[in-house]
Amino acid sequence: MQQKKDSIYSEYREKVADFVFDKNVVSVFDDMIRRSVPGYATVVAMTKVFAEQVAEDGAVCYDLGCSLGASAIAMRRGLEHKKGCKIIAVDNSEAMVSRCRHIVEQDPSNVKIDVRREDILDTKIENCSLCAVNFTLQFLSPENRDEIIRRIASNTRPGGMLLLSEKICYEDEQEQNFQVKMHHKFKSLNGYSELEISQKRRALENVLVPDTTKKHFSRLSEAGYSQFYLWFKCFNFISIAAVK
Ligand SMILES: C[S@@+](CC[C@H](N)C(=O)[O-])C[C@H]1O[C@@H](n2cnc3c(N)ncnc32)[C@H](O)[C@@H]1O
Ligand SMILES: O=C(O)C(=O)C[C@]1(C(=O)O)C=C[C@@H](O)C=C1
C-alpha cells in the first residue's frame, strides 16, 4: 500500500481538536498506524493463520472497523483454499470506506469482500466463523462495548473465533507509566517528534478510552466465549483470540 507520510500533528496547534477518521487521516492512515501501533503488521498478518484454522467451506467472516481493509485482506489469504467463503468489512467513515473499496478491488482473489459503510452497532452478525475487531472497540463508548461483544458472541458458530486487538491501560500506576513511556519511545524512534506525540495524545484523550486486559477478559466471559487467550502483547497494545 503506497501512502503519504503522516505529519498531521507536526505543526503547533493552539487548540487540538478531537481525533476523527476524516480525509486527512485516511490519506496517511497506513503510515500512521504502522508507526503508532507496536506489532500492528504482525497482528494483521496473523489474521490469515486464524482464518485458515477456524473457517470451513462457506464461512462468513467479519472485519469490524476495517479502515483500509488490511485485516480483511489478510483474512482473505487464509480463506483462499476453501470454497464459497465471504468477508463482510464494515466502517462508518465515508473516507475510509471509499478508499478501502478501491484497495480491495486492486487485490485479486476468489474470496469476496463486501465493504459496507455502517456503524458496527447496526451491523447484523449472522453465522460468524471469524470476526476481527482490530483497534476499534476502543473508539466505541464504554456502554456500547458489552453489547457489541455480546452480539458477536451470540451469532458466532461453536468453535468460531473473535480476534480482538486493542490499546489497553493498566490498573497499576507504575506499570501504566512504564508502558506508555515505552510506547512513546517507540513512536519517537519511528520519527514522530515530541510535539506530534503530545498533540496526538491530546486529540485521542476523549476519543480512545482504553480498558484493562482484565476488563476485556470479563466482558468476553460474560458474552459467552469459552476460551480467551492473550496471543500478542507489546507495551500497551494487545490482541486476544476468543473461541466460542
Ligand atoms: C484504528 S482503526 C482500525 C484499524 C483496522 N482494523 C486495521 O486493522 O487496519 C479504527 C476504525 O474504526 C472505525 N470506527 C470507529 N467507530 C466505529 C463505529 N462505531 N462503526 C464503524 N466503524 C467505526 C474508524 O472509522 C476507523 O477506520
Ligand atoms: O497513536 C496512538 O497513540 C494510538 O493510540 C494509535 C492509534 C490506535 O491505536 O488506533 C490511534 C489512532 C489511529 O487510528 C492509529 C493508531
PDB file of C-alpha atoms and ligand atoms in Angstrom:
ATOM      1  CA  MET A   1       0.000   0.000   0.000  1.00  0.00           C
ATOM      2  CA  GLN A   2       1.599   3.244  -1.201  1.00  0.00           C
ATOM      3  CA  GLN A   3       0.681   6.102   1.100  1.00  0.00           C
ATOM      4  CA  LYS A   4       1.773   9.551   2.210  1.00  0.00           C
ATOM      5  CA  LYS A   5       3.819  10.055   5.370  1.00  0.00           C
ATOM      6  CA  ASP A   6       1.818  11.109   8.429  1.00  0.00           C
ATOM      7  CA  SER A   7       2.675  14.663   9.513  1.00  0.00           C
ATOM      8  CA  ILE A   8      -0.814  15.630  10.733  1.00  0.00           C
ATOM      9  CA  TYR A   9       0.303  16.756  14.212  1.00  0.00           C
ATOM     10  CA  SER A  10       3.708  18.142  13.211  1.00  0.00           C
ATOM     11  CA  GLU A  11       2.733  21.840  13.355  1.00  0.00           C
ATOM     12  CA  TYR A  12       1.929  23.530  16.670  1.00  0.00           C
ATOM     13  CA  ARG A  13      -1.846  23.912  17.223  1.00  0.00           C
ATOM     14  CA  GLU A  14      -3.375  26.447  19.594  1.00  0.00           C
ATOM     15  CA  LYS A  15      -6.299  24.066  20.121  1.00  0.00           C
ATOM     16  CA  VAL A  16      -6.129  20.323  19.427  1.00  0.00           C
ATOM     17  CA  ALA A  17      -9.498  19.030  18.223  1.00  0.00           C
ATOM     18  CA  ASP A  18     -10.753  15.504  18.928  1.00  0.00           C
ATOM     19  CA  PHE A  19      -9.291  12.853  16.629  1.00  0.00           C
ATOM     20  CA  VAL A  20     -11.545  11.846  13.693  1.00  0.00           C
ATOM     21  CA  PHE A  21     -11.105   9.405  10.791  1.00  0.00           C
ATOM     22  CA  ASP A  22     -11.511  12.071   8.130  1.00  0.00           C
ATOM     23  CA  LYS A  23      -9.978  12.515   4.647  1.00  0.00           C
ATOM     24  CA  ASN A  24      -6.670  13.803   6.077  1.00  0.00           C
ATOM     25  CA  VAL A  25      -6.238  10.808   8.359  1.00  0.00           C
ATOM     26  CA  VAL A  26      -7.297   8.393   5.598  1.00  0.00           C
ATOM     27  CA  SER A  27      -4.640   9.791   3.248  1.00  0.00           C
ATOM     28  CA  VAL A  28      -1.840   8.860   5.731  1.00  0.00           C
ATOM     29  CA  PHE A  29      -3.555   6.072   7.676  1.00  0.00           C
ATOM     30  CA  ASP A  30      -1.359   3.128   6.697  1.00  0.00           C
ATOM     31  CA  ASP A  31       1.828   5.014   7.625  1.00  0.00           C
ATOM     32  CA  MET A  32       0.205   6.391  10.819  1.00  0.00           C
ATOM     33  CA  ILE A  33      -0.940   3.054  12.204  1.00  0.00           C
ATOM     34  CA  ARG A  34       2.317   1.254  11.340  1.00  0.00           C
ATOM     35  CA  ARG A  35       4.415   3.914  13.096  1.00  0.00           C
ATOM     36  CA  SER A  36       1.985   4.225  16.041  1.00  0.00           C
ATOM     37  CA  VAL A  37       0.898   0.698  16.977  1.00  0.00           C
ATOM     38  CA  PRO A  38       3.727  -1.614  18.041  1.00  0.00           C
ATOM     39  CA  GLY A  39       3.195  -5.017  16.400  1.00  0.00           C
ATOM     40  CA  TYR A  40       0.483  -3.816  14.009  1.00  0.00           C
ATOM     41  CA  ALA A  41       1.973  -5.652  10.995  1.00  0.00           C
ATOM     42  CA  THR A  42       2.259  -8.904  12.991  1.00  0.00           C
ATOM     43  CA  VAL A  43      -1.275  -8.695  14.385  1.00  0.00           C
ATOM     44  CA  VAL A  44      -2.728  -8.070  10.925  1.00  0.00           C
ATOM     45  CA  ALA A  45      -0.646 -10.763   9.200  1.00  0.00           C
ATOM     46  CA  MET A  46      -1.648 -13.431  11.760  1.00  0.00           C
ATOM     47  CA  THR A  47      -5.328 -12.963  10.822  1.00  0.00           C
ATOM     48  CA  LYS A  48      -4.512 -15.279   7.926  1.00  0.00           C
ATOM     49  CA  VAL A  49      -3.384 -18.018  10.303  1.00  0.00           C
ATOM     50  CA  PHE A  50      -6.541 -17.777  12.433  1.00  0.00           C
ATOM     51  CA  ALA A  51      -8.752 -17.714   9.314  1.00  0.00           C
ATOM     52  CA  GLU A  52      -7.077 -20.806   7.868  1.00  0.00           C
ATOM     53  CA  GLN A  53      -7.540 -22.562  11.233  1.00  0.00           C
ATOM     54  CA  VAL A  54     -11.185 -21.786  12.043  1.00  0.00           C
ATOM     55  CA  ALA A  55     -13.010 -21.264   8.742  1.00  0.00           C
ATOM     56  CA  GLU A  56     -14.656 -24.092   6.827  1.00  0.00           C
ATOM     57  CA  ASP A  57     -16.100 -24.028   3.284  1.00  0.00           C
ATOM     58  CA  GLY A  58     -18.861 -21.411   3.092  1.00  0.00           C
ATOM     59  CA  ALA A  59     -17.618 -19.479   6.148  1.00  0.00           C
ATOM     60  CA  VAL A  60     -18.866 -15.951   6.804  1.00  0.00           C
ATOM     61  CA  CYS A  61     -16.196 -13.719   8.356  1.00  0.00           C
ATOM     62  CA  TYR A  62     -16.271 -10.113   9.550  1.00  0.00           C
ATOM     63  CA  ASP A  63     -13.794  -7.253   9.849  1.00  0.00           C
ATOM     64  CA  LEU A  64     -15.463  -4.627  12.056  1.00  0.00           C
ATOM     65  CA  GLY A  65     -13.798  -1.191  11.928  1.00  0.00           C
ATOM     66  CA  CYS A  66     -11.980  -2.287   8.790  1.00  0.00           C
ATOM     67  CA  SER A  67     -10.330   1.083   7.897  1.00  0.00           C
ATOM     68  CA  LEU A  68      -8.417   0.357   4.673  1.00  0.00           C
ATOM     69  CA  GLY A  69      -9.166  -3.372   4.808  1.00  0.00           C
ATOM     70  CA  ALA A  70      -5.751  -4.616   5.971  1.00  0.00           C
ATOM     71  CA  SER A  71      -7.218  -7.305   8.270  1.00  0.00           C
ATOM     72  CA  ALA A  72      -9.890  -8.329   5.736  1.00  0.00           C
ATOM     73  CA  ILE A  73      -7.211  -8.775   3.062  1.00  0.00           C
ATOM     74  CA  ALA A  74      -5.023 -10.868   5.426  1.00  0.00           C
ATOM     75  CA  MET A  75      -8.123 -12.913   6.336  1.00  0.00           C
ATOM     76  CA  ARG A  76      -8.804 -13.426   2.636  1.00  0.00           C
ATOM     77  CA  ARG A  77      -5.371 -15.048   2.247  1.00  0.00           C
ATOM     78  CA  GLY A  78      -6.344 -17.678   4.830  1.00  0.00           C
ATOM     79  CA  LEU A  79      -9.634 -18.459   3.053  1.00  0.00           C
ATOM     80  CA  GLU A  80      -8.333 -18.812  -0.479  1.00  0.00           C
ATOM     81  CA  HIS A  81      -8.162 -22.634  -0.423  1.00  0.00           C
ATOM     82  CA  LYS A  82     -11.698 -23.024   0.935  1.00  0.00           C
ATOM     83  CA  LYS A  83     -14.894 -22.875  -1.072  1.00  0.00           C
ATOM     84  CA  GLY A  84     -17.558 -20.167  -1.004  1.00  0.00           C
ATOM     85  CA  CYS A  85     -16.267 -18.034   1.873  1.00  0.00           C
ATOM     86  CA  LYS A  86     -17.085 -14.348   2.185  1.00  0.00           C
ATOM     87  CA  ILE A  87     -15.923 -11.429   4.288  1.00  0.00           C
ATOM     88  CA  ILE A  88     -18.058  -8.514   5.427  1.00  0.00           C
ATOM     89  CA  ALA A  89     -15.906  -5.457   6.156  1.00  0.00           C
ATOM     90  CA  VAL A  90     -17.543  -2.546   7.976  1.00  0.00           C
ATOM     91  CA  ASP A  91     -16.513   1.016   8.787  1.00  0.00           C
ATOM     92  CA  ASN A  92     -18.544   4.149   9.493  1.00  0.00           C
ATOM     93  CA  SER A  93     -16.047   6.621   7.970  1.00  0.00           C
ATOM     94  CA  GLU A  94     -17.062   7.515   4.418  1.00  0.00           C
ATOM     95  CA  ALA A  95     -13.487   8.465   3.510  1.00  0.00           C
ATOM     96  CA  MET A  96     -12.141   5.120   4.823  1.00  0.00           C
ATOM     97  CA  VAL A  97     -14.792   3.054   3.078  1.00  0.00           C
ATOM     98  CA  SER A  98     -14.288   4.680  -0.290  1.00  0.00           C
ATOM     99  CA  ARG A  99     -10.505   4.146  -0.189  1.00  0.00           C
ATOM    100  CA  CYS A 100     -10.969   0.640   1.234  1.00  0.00           C
ATOM    101  CA  ARG A 101     -13.214  -0.330  -1.692  1.00  0.00           C
ATOM    102  CA  HIS A 102     -10.530   0.825  -4.107  1.00  0.00           C
ATOM    103  CA  ILE A 103      -7.779  -1.150  -2.294  1.00  0.00           C
ATOM    104  CA  VAL A 104      -9.920  -4.306  -2.121  1.00  0.00           C
ATOM    105  CA  GLU A 105     -10.683  -4.073  -5.863  1.00  0.00           C
ATOM    106  CA  GLN A 106      -6.940  -3.929  -6.617  1.00  0.00           C
ATOM    107  CA  ASP A 107      -6.364  -7.176  -4.677  1.00  0.00           C
ATOM    108  CA  PRO A 108      -7.169 -10.155  -6.899  1.00  0.00           C
ATOM    109  CA  SER A 109      -8.789 -13.067  -5.030  1.00  0.00           C
ATOM    110  CA  ASN A 110     -11.632 -15.560  -5.274  1.00  0.00           C
ATOM    111  CA  VAL A 111     -12.821 -14.555  -1.787  1.00  0.00           C
ATOM    112  CA  LYS A 112     -15.446 -11.811  -1.893  1.00  0.00           C
ATOM    113  CA  ILE A 113     -15.060  -8.843   0.447  1.00  0.00           C
ATOM    114  CA  ASP A 114     -18.252  -6.825   0.853  1.00  0.00           C
ATOM    115  CA  VAL A 115     -17.224  -3.361   2.131  1.00  0.00           C
ATOM    116  CA  ARG A 116     -20.070  -1.616   3.931  1.00  0.00           C
ATOM    117  CA  ARG A 117     -20.364   1.884   5.297  1.00  0.00           C
ATOM    118  CA  GLU A 118     -22.198   1.275   8.525  1.00  0.00           C
ATOM    119  CA  ASP A 119     -21.936   1.785  12.274  1.00  0.00           C
ATOM    120  CA  ILE A 120     -20.850  -1.545  13.704  1.00  0.00           C
ATOM    121  CA  LEU A 121     -23.596  -1.126  16.305  1.00  0.00           C
ATOM    122  CA  ASP A 122     -26.040  -1.597  13.408  1.00  0.00           C
ATOM    123  CA  THR A 123     -24.227  -4.484  11.709  1.00  0.00           C
ATOM    124  CA  LYS A 124     -26.228  -7.686  11.554  1.00  0.00           C
ATOM    125  CA  ILE A 125     -23.904 -10.547  12.507  1.00  0.00           C
ATOM    126  CA  GLU A 126     -25.027 -13.954  11.244  1.00  0.00           C
ATOM    127  CA  ASN A 127     -23.451 -17.388  11.312  1.00  0.00           C
ATOM    128  CA  CYS A 128     -19.999 -15.917  12.018  1.00  0.00           C
ATOM    129  CA  SER A 129     -16.895 -18.136  11.843  1.00  0.00           C
ATOM    130  CA  LEU A 130     -14.271 -15.426  12.425  1.00  0.00           C
ATOM    131  CA  CYS A 131     -14.659 -11.794  13.447  1.00  0.00           C
ATOM    132  CA  ALA A 132     -11.732  -9.354  13.613  1.00  0.00           C
ATOM    133  CA  VAL A 133     -12.195  -6.205  15.686  1.00  0.00           C
ATOM    134  CA  ASN A 134      -8.756  -4.701  15.412  1.00  0.00           C
ATOM    135  CA  PHE A 135      -8.089  -1.428  17.285  1.00  0.00           C
ATOM    136  CA  THR A 136     -11.741  -0.386  17.005  1.00  0.00           C
ATOM    137  CA  LEU A 137     -13.662  -1.335  20.188  1.00  0.00           C
ATOM    138  CA  GLN A 138     -11.508   1.291  21.953  1.00  0.00           C
ATOM    139  CA  PHE A 139     -13.316   4.027  19.959  1.00  0.00           C
ATOM    140  CA  LEU A 140     -16.818   2.928  20.986  1.00  0.00           C
ATOM    141  CA  SER A 141     -18.385   4.465  24.052  1.00  0.00           C
ATOM    142  CA  PRO A 142     -17.855   2.129  27.023  1.00  0.00           C
ATOM    143  CA  GLU A 143     -21.596   1.401  27.402  1.00  0.00           C
ATOM    144  CA  ASN A 144     -21.786   0.059  23.816  1.00  0.00           C
ATOM    145  CA  ARG A 145     -18.783  -2.280  24.149  1.00  0.00           C
ATOM    146  CA  ASP A 146     -20.571  -5.006  26.162  1.00  0.00           C
ATOM    147  CA  GLU A 147     -23.482  -5.020  23.729  1.00  0.00           C
ATOM    148  CA  ILE A 148     -21.427  -5.404  20.550  1.00  0.00           C
ATOM    149  CA  ILE A 149     -19.231  -8.170  22.004  1.00  0.00           C
ATOM    150  CA  ARG A 150     -22.341  -9.981  23.266  1.00  0.00           C
ATOM    151  CA  ARG A 151     -23.940  -9.689  19.829  1.00  0.00           C
ATOM    152  CA  ILE A 152     -20.838 -11.031  18.046  1.00  0.00           C
ATOM    153  CA  ALA A 153     -20.583 -13.934  20.524  1.00  0.00           C
ATOM    154  CA  SER A 154     -24.214 -14.951  20.268  1.00  0.00           C
ATOM    155  CA  ASN A 155     -24.050 -15.017  16.451  1.00  0.00           C
ATOM    156  CA  THR A 156     -20.775 -16.941  16.245  1.00  0.00           C
ATOM    157  CA  ARG A 157     -20.755 -20.656  15.412  1.00  0.00           C
ATOM    158  CA  PRO A 158     -19.471 -23.097  18.037  1.00  0.00           C
ATOM    159  CA  GLY A 159     -15.681 -23.166  17.565  1.00  0.00           C
ATOM    160  CA  GLY A 160     -15.786 -19.756  15.827  1.00  0.00           C
ATOM    161  CA  MET A 161     -13.416 -17.024  16.893  1.00  0.00           C
ATOM    162  CA  LEU A 162     -13.192 -13.346  17.749  1.00  0.00           C
ATOM    163  CA  LEU A 163      -9.862 -11.574  17.266  1.00  0.00           C
ATOM    164  CA  LEU A 164      -9.890  -8.507  19.475  1.00  0.00           C
ATOM    165  CA  SER A 165      -6.926  -6.127  19.279  1.00  0.00           C
ATOM    166  CA  GLU A 166      -6.788  -3.058  21.493  1.00  0.00           C
ATOM    167  CA  LYS A 167      -4.763  -0.341  23.138  1.00  0.00           C
ATOM    168  CA  ILE A 168      -5.035  -1.083  26.854  1.00  0.00           C
ATOM    169  CA  CYS A 169      -4.441   0.629  30.191  1.00  0.00           C
ATOM    170  CA  TYR A 170      -3.114  -0.747  33.474  1.00  0.00           C
ATOM    171  CA  GLU A 171      -4.572  -0.571  36.985  1.00  0.00           C
ATOM    172  CA  ASP A 172      -1.081  -0.230  38.442  1.00  0.00           C
ATOM    173  CA  GLU A 173       0.063   3.373  38.007  1.00  0.00           C
ATOM    174  CA  GLN A 174       3.746   2.489  37.794  1.00  0.00           C
ATOM    175  CA  GLU A 175       3.158  -0.071  35.066  1.00  0.00           C
ATOM    176  CA  GLN A 176       0.805   2.301  33.211  1.00  0.00           C
ATOM    177  CA  ASN A 177       3.537   4.978  33.188  1.00  0.00           C
ATOM    178  CA  PHE A 178       6.196   2.460  32.104  1.00  0.00           C
ATOM    179  CA  GLN A 179       4.181   1.025  29.186  1.00  0.00           C
ATOM    180  CA  VAL A 180       3.066   4.463  27.953  1.00  0.00           C
ATOM    181  CA  LYS A 181       6.676   5.686  28.142  1.00  0.00           C
ATOM    182  CA  MET A 182       7.823   2.704  26.045  1.00  0.00           C
ATOM    183  CA  HIS A 183       5.014   3.306  23.536  1.00  0.00           C
ATOM    184  CA  HIS A 184       6.053   6.958  23.190  1.00  0.00           C
ATOM    185  CA  LYS A 185       9.689   5.922  22.781  1.00  0.00           C
ATOM    186  CA  PHE A 186       8.562   3.512  20.025  1.00  0.00           C
ATOM    187  CA  LYS A 187       6.787   6.402  18.263  1.00  0.00           C
ATOM    188  CA  SER A 188       9.755   8.695  18.702  1.00  0.00           C
ATOM    189  CA  LEU A 189      12.118   6.083  17.190  1.00  0.00           C
ATOM    190  CA  ASN A 190       9.659   5.828  14.284  1.00  0.00           C
ATOM    191  CA  GLY A 191      10.226   9.505  13.529  1.00  0.00           C
ATOM    192  CA  TYR A 192       7.470  11.282  15.460  1.00  0.00           C
ATOM    193  CA  SER A 193       8.545  14.456  17.294  1.00  0.00           C
ATOM    194  CA  GLU A 194       7.649  15.199  20.935  1.00  0.00           C
ATOM    195  CA  LEU A 195       5.135  17.789  19.622  1.00  0.00           C
ATOM    196  CA  GLU A 196       3.474  15.244  17.323  1.00  0.00           C
ATOM    197  CA  ILE A 197       3.260  12.683  20.128  1.00  0.00           C
ATOM    198  CA  SER A 198       1.795  15.096  22.666  1.00  0.00           C
ATOM    199  CA  GLN A 199      -0.709  16.720  20.280  1.00  0.00           C
ATOM    200  CA  LYS A 200      -1.959  13.311  19.068  1.00  0.00           C
ATOM    201  CA  ARG A 201      -2.225  12.170  22.682  1.00  0.00           C
ATOM    202  CA  ARG A 202      -4.483  15.167  23.430  1.00  0.00           C
ATOM    203  CA  ALA A 203      -6.555  14.535  20.287  1.00  0.00           C
ATOM    204  CA  LEU A 204      -7.175  10.933  21.379  1.00  0.00           C
ATOM    205  CA  GLU A 205      -7.866  11.722  25.050  1.00  0.00           C
ATOM    206  CA  ASN A 206     -11.677  11.795  24.887  1.00  0.00           C
ATOM    207  CA  VAL A 207     -11.959   9.586  21.810  1.00  0.00           C
ATOM    208  CA  LEU A 208      -9.908   6.462  22.524  1.00  0.00           C
ATOM    209  CA  VAL A 209     -10.709   5.235  26.038  1.00  0.00           C
ATOM    210  CA  PRO A 210      -8.773   2.024  26.755  1.00  0.00           C
ATOM    211  CA  ASP A 211      -9.880  -0.820  29.043  1.00  0.00           C
ATOM    212  CA  THR A 212      -7.634  -3.086  31.121  1.00  0.00           C
ATOM    213  CA  THR A 213      -6.928  -6.657  29.927  1.00  0.00           C
ATOM    214  CA  LYS A 214      -8.929  -7.852  32.955  1.00  0.00           C
ATOM    215  CA  LYS A 215     -11.964  -5.859  31.760  1.00  0.00           C
ATOM    216  CA  HIS A 216     -11.664  -7.347  28.244  1.00  0.00           C
ATOM    217  CA  PHE A 217     -11.476 -10.876  29.676  1.00  0.00           C
ATOM    218  CA  SER A 218     -14.518 -10.378  31.926  1.00  0.00           C
ATOM    219  CA  ARG A 219     -16.509  -8.898  29.006  1.00  0.00           C
ATOM    220  CA  LEU A 220     -15.585 -11.888  26.790  1.00  0.00           C
ATOM    221  CA  SER A 221     -16.503 -14.358  29.510  1.00  0.00           C
ATOM    222  CA  GLU A 222     -19.877 -12.672  30.162  1.00  0.00           C
ATOM    223  CA  ALA A 223     -20.565 -12.638  26.407  1.00  0.00           C
ATOM    224  CA  GLY A 224     -20.230 -16.432  26.267  1.00  0.00           C
ATOM    225  CA  TYR A 225     -16.740 -17.166  24.952  1.00  0.00           C
ATOM    226  CA  SER A 226     -15.452 -20.388  26.494  1.00  0.00           C
ATOM    227  CA  GLN A 227     -11.743 -19.718  25.899  1.00  0.00           C
ATOM    228  CA  PHE A 228      -9.829 -16.464  25.500  1.00  0.00           C
ATOM    229  CA  TYR A 229      -6.116 -16.184  25.101  1.00  0.00           C
ATOM    230  CA  LEU A 230      -3.760 -13.243  25.043  1.00  0.00           C
ATOM    231  CA  TRP A 231      -1.825 -14.302  21.940  1.00  0.00           C
ATOM    232  CA  PHE A 232       0.004 -10.994  21.325  1.00  0.00           C
ATOM    233  CA  LYS A 233       1.212  -8.160  23.530  1.00  0.00           C
ATOM    234  CA  CYS A 234       3.609  -5.276  23.043  1.00  0.00           C
ATOM    235  CA  PHE A 235       3.696  -2.428  25.571  1.00  0.00           C
ATOM    236  CA  ASN A 236       0.113  -1.086  25.887  1.00  0.00           C
ATOM    237  CA  PHE A 237      -1.274  -2.965  22.869  1.00  0.00           C
ATOM    238  CA  ILE A 238      -2.732  -6.475  22.947  1.00  0.00           C
ATOM    239  CA  SER A 239      -4.546  -8.965  20.804  1.00  0.00           C
ATOM    240  CA  ILE A 240      -6.867 -11.640  22.206  1.00  0.00           C
ATOM    241  CA  ALA A 241      -8.187 -14.734  20.424  1.00  0.00           C
ATOM    242  CA  ALA A 242     -11.568 -15.704  21.917  1.00  0.00           C
ATOM    243  CA  VAL A 243     -13.177 -19.022  20.988  1.00  0.00           C
ATOM    244  CA  LYS A 244     -16.907 -19.677  21.317  1.00  0.00           C
TER     245      LYS A 244
HETATM  246  C1  LIG B   1      -7.690   2.171  14.288  1.00  0.00           C
HETATM  247  S1  LIG B   1      -8.825   1.986  13.034  1.00  0.00           S
HETATM  248  C2  LIG B   1      -8.908   0.224  12.745  1.00  0.00           C
HETATM  249  C3  LIG B   1      -7.753  -0.380  12.025  1.00  0.00           C
HETATM  250  C4  LIG B   1      -8.086  -1.586  11.192  1.00  0.00           C
HETATM  251  N1  LIG B   1      -8.925  -2.540  11.876  1.00  0.00           N
HETATM  252  C5  LIG B   1      -6.816  -2.264  10.708  1.00  0.00           C
HETATM  253  O1  LIG B   1      -6.529  -3.374  11.169  1.00  0.00           O
HETATM  254  O2  LIG B   1      -6.103  -1.664   9.899  1.00  0.00           O
HETATM  255  C6  LIG B   1     -10.403   2.232  13.715  1.00  0.00           C
HETATM  256  C7  LIG B   1     -11.503   2.259  12.658  1.00  0.00           C
HETATM  257  O3  LIG B   1     -12.756   2.083  13.289  1.00  0.00           O
HETATM  258  C8  LIG B   1     -13.709   2.880  12.634  1.00  0.00           C
HETATM  259  N2  LIG B   1     -14.816   3.069  13.575  1.00  0.00           N
HETATM  260  C9  LIG B   1     -14.797   3.701  14.775  1.00  0.00           C
HETATM  261  N3  LIG B   1     -16.006   3.630  15.363  1.00  0.00           N
HETATM  262  C10 LIG B   1     -16.811   2.922  14.510  1.00  0.00           C
HETATM  263  C11 LIG B   1     -18.174   2.507  14.537  1.00  0.00           C
HETATM  264  N4  LIG B   1     -18.970   2.804  15.569  1.00  0.00           N
HETATM  265  N5  LIG B   1     -18.654   1.806  13.489  1.00  0.00           N
HETATM  266  C12 LIG B   1     -17.869   1.501  12.426  1.00  0.00           C
HETATM  267  N6  LIG B   1     -16.567   1.860  12.349  1.00  0.00           N
HETATM  268  C13 LIG B   1     -16.044   2.561  13.372  1.00  0.00           C
HETATM  269  C14 LIG B   1     -12.969   4.140  12.250  1.00  0.00           C
HETATM  270  O4  LIG B   1     -13.593   4.832  11.197  1.00  0.00           O
HETATM  271  C15 LIG B   1     -11.594   3.567  11.884  1.00  0.00           C
HETATM  272  O5  LIG B   1     -11.488   3.346  10.496  1.00  0.00           O
HETATM  273  O1  LIG B   2      -1.081   6.889  18.202  1.00  0.00           O
HETATM  274  C1  LIG B   2      -1.540   6.381  19.210  1.00  0.00           C
HETATM  275  O2  LIG B   2      -1.154   6.706  20.333  1.00  0.00           O
HETATM  276  C2  LIG B   2      -2.532   5.322  19.118  1.00  0.00           C
HETATM  277  O3  LIG B   2      -3.208   5.034  20.033  1.00  0.00           O
HETATM  278  C3  LIG B   2      -2.619   4.623  17.866  1.00  0.00           C
HETATM  279  C4  LIG B   2      -3.909   4.556  17.123  1.00  0.00           C
HETATM  280  C5  LIG B   2      -4.786   3.344  17.545  1.00  0.00           C
HETATM  281  O4  LIG B   2      -4.475   2.611  18.459  1.00  0.00           O
HETATM  282  O5  LIG B   2      -5.826   3.187  16.922  1.00  0.00           O
HETATM  283  C6  LIG B   2      -4.755   5.725  17.240  1.00  0.00           C
HETATM  284  C7  LIG B   2      -5.342   6.299  16.163  1.00  0.00           C
HETATM  285  C8  LIG B   2      -5.071   5.854  14.788  1.00  0.00           C
HETATM  286  O6  LIG B   2      -6.165   5.098  14.381  1.00  0.00           O
HETATM  287  C9  LIG B   2      -3.951   4.937  14.685  1.00  0.00           C
HETATM  288  C10 LIG B   2      -3.450   4.332  15.766  1.00  0.00           C
END
